PDB file of C-alpha atoms in Angstrom:
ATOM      1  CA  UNK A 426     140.229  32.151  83.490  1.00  0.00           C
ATOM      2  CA  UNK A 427     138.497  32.855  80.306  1.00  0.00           C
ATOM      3  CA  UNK A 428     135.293  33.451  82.449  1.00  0.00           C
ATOM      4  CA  UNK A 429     136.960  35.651  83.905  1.00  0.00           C
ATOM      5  CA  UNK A 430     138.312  38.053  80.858  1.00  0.00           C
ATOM      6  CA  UNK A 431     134.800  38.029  79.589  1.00  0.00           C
ATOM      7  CA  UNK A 432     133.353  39.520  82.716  1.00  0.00           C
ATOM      8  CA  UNK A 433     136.272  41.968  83.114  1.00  0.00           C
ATOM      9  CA  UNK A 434     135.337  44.332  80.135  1.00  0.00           C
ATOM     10  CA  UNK A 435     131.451  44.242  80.977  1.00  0.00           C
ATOM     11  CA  UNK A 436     132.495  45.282  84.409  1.00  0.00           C
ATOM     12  CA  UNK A 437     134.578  47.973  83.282  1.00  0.00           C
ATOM     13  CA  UNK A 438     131.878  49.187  81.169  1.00  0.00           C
ATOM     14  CA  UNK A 439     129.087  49.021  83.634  1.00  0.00           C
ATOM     15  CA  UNK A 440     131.475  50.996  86.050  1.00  0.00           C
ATOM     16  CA  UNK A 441     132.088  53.683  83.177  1.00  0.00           C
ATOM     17  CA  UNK A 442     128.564  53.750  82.698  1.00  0.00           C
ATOM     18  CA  UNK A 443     127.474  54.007  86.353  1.00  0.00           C
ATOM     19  CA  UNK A 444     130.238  57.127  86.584  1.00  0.00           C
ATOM     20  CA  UNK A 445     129.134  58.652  83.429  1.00  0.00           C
ATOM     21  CA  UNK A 446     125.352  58.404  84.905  1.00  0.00           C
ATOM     22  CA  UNK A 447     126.692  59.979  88.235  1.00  0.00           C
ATOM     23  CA  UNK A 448     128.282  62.786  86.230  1.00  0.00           C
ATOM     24  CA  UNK A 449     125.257  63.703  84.449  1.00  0.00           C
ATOM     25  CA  UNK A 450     122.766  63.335  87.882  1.00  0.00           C
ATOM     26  CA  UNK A 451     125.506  65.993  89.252  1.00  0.00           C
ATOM     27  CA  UNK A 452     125.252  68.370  85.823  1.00  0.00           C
ATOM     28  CA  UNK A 453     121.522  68.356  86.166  1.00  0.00           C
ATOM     29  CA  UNK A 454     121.188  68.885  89.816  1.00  0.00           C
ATOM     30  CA  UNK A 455     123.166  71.619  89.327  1.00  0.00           C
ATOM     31  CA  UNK A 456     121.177  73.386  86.422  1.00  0.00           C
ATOM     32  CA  UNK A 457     117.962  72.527  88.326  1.00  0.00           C
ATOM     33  CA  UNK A 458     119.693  74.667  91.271  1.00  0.00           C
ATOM     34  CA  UNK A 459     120.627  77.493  88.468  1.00  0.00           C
ATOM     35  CA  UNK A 460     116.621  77.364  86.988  1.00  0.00           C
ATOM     36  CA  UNK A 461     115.561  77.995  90.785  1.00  0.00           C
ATOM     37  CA  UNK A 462     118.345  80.845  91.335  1.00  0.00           C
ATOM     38  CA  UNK A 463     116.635  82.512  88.039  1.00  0.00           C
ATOM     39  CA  UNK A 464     113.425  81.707  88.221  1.00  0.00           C
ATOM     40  CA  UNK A 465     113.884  83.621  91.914  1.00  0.00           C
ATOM     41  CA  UNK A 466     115.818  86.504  90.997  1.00  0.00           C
ATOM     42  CA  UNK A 467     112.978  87.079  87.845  1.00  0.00           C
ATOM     43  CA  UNK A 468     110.445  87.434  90.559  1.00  0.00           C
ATOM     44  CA  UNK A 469     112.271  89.890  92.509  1.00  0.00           C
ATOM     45  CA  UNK A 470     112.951  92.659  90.303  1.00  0.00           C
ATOM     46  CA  UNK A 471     115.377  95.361  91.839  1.00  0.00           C
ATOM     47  CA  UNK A 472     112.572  97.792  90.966  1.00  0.00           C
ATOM     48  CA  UNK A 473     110.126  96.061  93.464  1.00  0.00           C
ATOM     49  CA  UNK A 474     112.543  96.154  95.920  1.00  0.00           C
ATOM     50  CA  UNK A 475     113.320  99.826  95.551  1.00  0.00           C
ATOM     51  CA  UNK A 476     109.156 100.867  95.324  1.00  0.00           C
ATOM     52  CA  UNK A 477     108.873  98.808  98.356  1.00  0.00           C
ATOM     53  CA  UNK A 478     111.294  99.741 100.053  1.00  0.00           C
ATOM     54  CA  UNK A 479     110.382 103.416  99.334  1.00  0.00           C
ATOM     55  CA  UNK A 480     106.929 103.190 100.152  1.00  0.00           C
ATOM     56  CA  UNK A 481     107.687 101.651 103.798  1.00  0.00           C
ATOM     57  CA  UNK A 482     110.437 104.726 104.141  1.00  0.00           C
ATOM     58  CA  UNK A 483     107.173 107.214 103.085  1.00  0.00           C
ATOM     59  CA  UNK A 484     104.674 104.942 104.891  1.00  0.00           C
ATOM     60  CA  UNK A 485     107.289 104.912 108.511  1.00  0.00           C
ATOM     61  CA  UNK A 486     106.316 108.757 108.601  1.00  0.00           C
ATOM     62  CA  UNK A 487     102.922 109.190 107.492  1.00  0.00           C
ATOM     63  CA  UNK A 488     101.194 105.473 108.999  1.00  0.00           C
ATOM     64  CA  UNK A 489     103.802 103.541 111.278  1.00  0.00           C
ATOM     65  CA  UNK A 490     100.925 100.822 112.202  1.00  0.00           C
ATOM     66  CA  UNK A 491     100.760 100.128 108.243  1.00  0.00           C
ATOM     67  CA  UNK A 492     104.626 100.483 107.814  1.00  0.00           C
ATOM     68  CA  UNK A 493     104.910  97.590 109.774  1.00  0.00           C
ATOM     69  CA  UNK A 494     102.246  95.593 108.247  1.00  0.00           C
ATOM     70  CA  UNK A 495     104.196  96.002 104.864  1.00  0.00           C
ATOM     71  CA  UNK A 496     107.660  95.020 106.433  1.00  0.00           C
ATOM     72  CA  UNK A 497     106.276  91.943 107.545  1.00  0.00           C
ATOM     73  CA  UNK A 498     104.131  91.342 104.126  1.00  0.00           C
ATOM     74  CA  UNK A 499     107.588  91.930 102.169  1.00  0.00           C
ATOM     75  CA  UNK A 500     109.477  89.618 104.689  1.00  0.00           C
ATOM     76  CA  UNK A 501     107.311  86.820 104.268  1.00  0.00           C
ATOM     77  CA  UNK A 502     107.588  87.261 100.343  1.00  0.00           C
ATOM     78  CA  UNK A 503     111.273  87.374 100.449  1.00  0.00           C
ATOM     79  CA  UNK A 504     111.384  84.417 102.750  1.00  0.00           C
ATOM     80  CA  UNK A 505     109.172  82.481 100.925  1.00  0.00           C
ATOM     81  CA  UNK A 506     111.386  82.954  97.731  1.00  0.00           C
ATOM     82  CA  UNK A 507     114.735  82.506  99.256  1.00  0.00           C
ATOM     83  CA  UNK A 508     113.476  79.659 101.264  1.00  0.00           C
ATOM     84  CA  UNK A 509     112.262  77.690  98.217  1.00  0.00           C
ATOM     85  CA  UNK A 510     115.937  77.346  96.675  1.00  0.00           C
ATOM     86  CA  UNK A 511     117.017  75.031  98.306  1.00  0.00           C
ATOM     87  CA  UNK A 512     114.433  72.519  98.055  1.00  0.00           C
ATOM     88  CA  UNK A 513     114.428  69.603  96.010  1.00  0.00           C
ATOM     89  CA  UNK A 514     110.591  68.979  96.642  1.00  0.00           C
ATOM     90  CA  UNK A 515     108.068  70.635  94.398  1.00  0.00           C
ATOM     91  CA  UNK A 516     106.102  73.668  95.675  1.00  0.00           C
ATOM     92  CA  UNK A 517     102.863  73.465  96.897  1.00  0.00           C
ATOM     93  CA  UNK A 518     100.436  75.170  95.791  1.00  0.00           C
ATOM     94  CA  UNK A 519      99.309  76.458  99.274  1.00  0.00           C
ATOM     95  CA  UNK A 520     102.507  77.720  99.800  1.00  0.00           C
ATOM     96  CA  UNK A 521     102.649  79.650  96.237  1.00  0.00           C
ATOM     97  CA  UNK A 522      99.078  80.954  96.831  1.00  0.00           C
ATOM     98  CA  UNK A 523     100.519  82.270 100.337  1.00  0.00           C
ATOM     99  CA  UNK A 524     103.088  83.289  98.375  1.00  0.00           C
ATOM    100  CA  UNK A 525     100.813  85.369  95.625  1.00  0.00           C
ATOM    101  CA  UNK A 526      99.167  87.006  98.798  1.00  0.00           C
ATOM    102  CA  UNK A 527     102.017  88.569 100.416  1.00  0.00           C
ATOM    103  CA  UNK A 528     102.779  89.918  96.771  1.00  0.00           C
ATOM    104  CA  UNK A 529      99.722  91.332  96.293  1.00  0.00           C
ATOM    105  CA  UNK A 530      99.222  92.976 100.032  1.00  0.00           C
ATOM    106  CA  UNK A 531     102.716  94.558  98.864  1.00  0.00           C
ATOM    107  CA  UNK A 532     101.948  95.998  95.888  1.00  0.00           C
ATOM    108  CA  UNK A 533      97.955  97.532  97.065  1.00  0.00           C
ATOM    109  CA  UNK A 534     100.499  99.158 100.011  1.00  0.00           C
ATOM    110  CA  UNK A 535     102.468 100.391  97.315  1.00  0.00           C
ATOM    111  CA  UNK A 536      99.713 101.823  95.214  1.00  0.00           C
ATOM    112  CA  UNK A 537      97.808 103.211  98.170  1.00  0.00           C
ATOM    113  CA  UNK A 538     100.636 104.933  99.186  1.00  0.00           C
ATOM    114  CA  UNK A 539     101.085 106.183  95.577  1.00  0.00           C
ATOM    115  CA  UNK A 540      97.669 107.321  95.928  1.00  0.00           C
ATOM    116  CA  UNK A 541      98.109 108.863  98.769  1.00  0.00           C
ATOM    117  CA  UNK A 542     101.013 110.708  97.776  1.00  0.00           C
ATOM    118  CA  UNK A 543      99.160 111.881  94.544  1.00  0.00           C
ATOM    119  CA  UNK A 544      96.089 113.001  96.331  1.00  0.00           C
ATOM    120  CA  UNK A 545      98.795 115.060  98.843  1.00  0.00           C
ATOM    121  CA  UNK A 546     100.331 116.675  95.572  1.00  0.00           C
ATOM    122  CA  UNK A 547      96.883 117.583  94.464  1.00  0.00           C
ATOM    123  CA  UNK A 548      96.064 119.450  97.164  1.00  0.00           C
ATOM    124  CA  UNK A 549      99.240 121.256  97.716  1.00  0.00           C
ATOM    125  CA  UNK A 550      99.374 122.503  94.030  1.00  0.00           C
ATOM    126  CA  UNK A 551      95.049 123.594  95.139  1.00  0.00           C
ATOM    127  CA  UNK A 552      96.636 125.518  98.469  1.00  0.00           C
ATOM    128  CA  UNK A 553      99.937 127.292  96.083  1.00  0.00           C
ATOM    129  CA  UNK A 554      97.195 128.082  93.662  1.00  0.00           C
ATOM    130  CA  UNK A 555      94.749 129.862  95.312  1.00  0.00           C
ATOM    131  CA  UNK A 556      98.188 131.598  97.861  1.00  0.00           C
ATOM    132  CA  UNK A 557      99.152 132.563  94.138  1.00  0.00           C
ATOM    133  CA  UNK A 558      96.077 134.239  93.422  1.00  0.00           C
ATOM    134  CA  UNK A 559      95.786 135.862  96.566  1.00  0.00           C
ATOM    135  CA  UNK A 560      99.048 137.400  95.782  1.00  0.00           C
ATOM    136  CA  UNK A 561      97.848 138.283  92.619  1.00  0.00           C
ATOM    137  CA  UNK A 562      95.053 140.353  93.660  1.00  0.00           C
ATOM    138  CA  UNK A 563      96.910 141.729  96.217  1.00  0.00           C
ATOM    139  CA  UNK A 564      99.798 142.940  94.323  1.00  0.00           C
ATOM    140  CA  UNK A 565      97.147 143.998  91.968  1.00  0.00           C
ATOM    141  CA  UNK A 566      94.944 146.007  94.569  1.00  0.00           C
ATOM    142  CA  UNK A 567      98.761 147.535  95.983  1.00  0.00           C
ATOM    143  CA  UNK A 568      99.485 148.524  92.217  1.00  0.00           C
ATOM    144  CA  UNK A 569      96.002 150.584  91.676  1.00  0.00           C
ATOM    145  CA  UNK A 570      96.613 152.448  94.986  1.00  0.00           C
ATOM    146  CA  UNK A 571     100.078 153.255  94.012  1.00  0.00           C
ATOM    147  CA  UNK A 572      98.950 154.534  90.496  1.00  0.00           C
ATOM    148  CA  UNK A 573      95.960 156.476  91.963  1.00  0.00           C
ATOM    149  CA  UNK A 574      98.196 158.061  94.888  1.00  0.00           C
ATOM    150  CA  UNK A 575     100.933 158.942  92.247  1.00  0.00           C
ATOM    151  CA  UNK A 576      98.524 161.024  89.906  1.00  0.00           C
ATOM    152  CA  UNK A 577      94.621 161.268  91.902  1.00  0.00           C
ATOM    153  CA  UNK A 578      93.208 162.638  88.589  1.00  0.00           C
ATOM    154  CA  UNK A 579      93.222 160.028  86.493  1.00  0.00           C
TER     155      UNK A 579
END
């Protein structure tokens, strides 16, 4: 009996203990799911989303075959980040380097079609330009015959 109410309280303590340990696997299990969520969502700024998104919209007009490549360079990213939340394993680094490419084929498609659009705005403001000073020395030319039709002796 008196073996018996000296293993009691170590029982009840190494119960407590195993629960408390329990709790705290749970509490960090989930703050090592709320590090993933943020480490995530600080790779995907809304801003990349939007350029992206905007340069496939742009890119769907003026190159369709390279539209496509970018939808399926931006799905892969997104998959690849989405994906990894829920894994408890570490990531490879094969699969972050795979990763780091689909970023980077994004964002050259983004700044060639930045480019692109640049180089368009270039040469639109060259073609308004030189329209403008065609007007100019028309109106000009229209304005000397008018004066010298209005008064030949000057």
């Amino acid at each position: 009996m008196i073996v018996l109410l000296r293993i009691i309280p170590s029982s009840i303590n190494a119960l407590a203990k195993s629960k408390e340990l329990e709790n705290e696997k749970l509490v960090l299990k989930a703050e090592l799911t709320e590090s993933r969520v943020s480490t995530m969502m600080s790779q995907i700024r809304p801003h990349f989303i939007y350029n992206t998104l905007g340069s496939i919209e742009q890119l769907c007009e003026l190159d369709p075959p390279k539209a496509g490549e970018l939808v399926h360079d931006f799905a892969k990213y997104l998959r690849g980040n989405f994906g990894e939340l829920d894994n408890p394993k570490p990531i490879l680094m094969s699969q972050e380097m795979e990763h780091v490419r689909h970023y980077i084929s994004i964002e050259n498609g983004i700044i060639t079609n930045a480019q692109n659009s640049i180089t368009e705005a270039q040469t639109q403001k060259v073609a308004y330009e030189s329209k403008n000073q065609e007007y100019t020395n028309a109106i000009n030319i229209a304005n000397n015959i008018i004066t010298k039709t209005e008064n030949p002796w000057k």
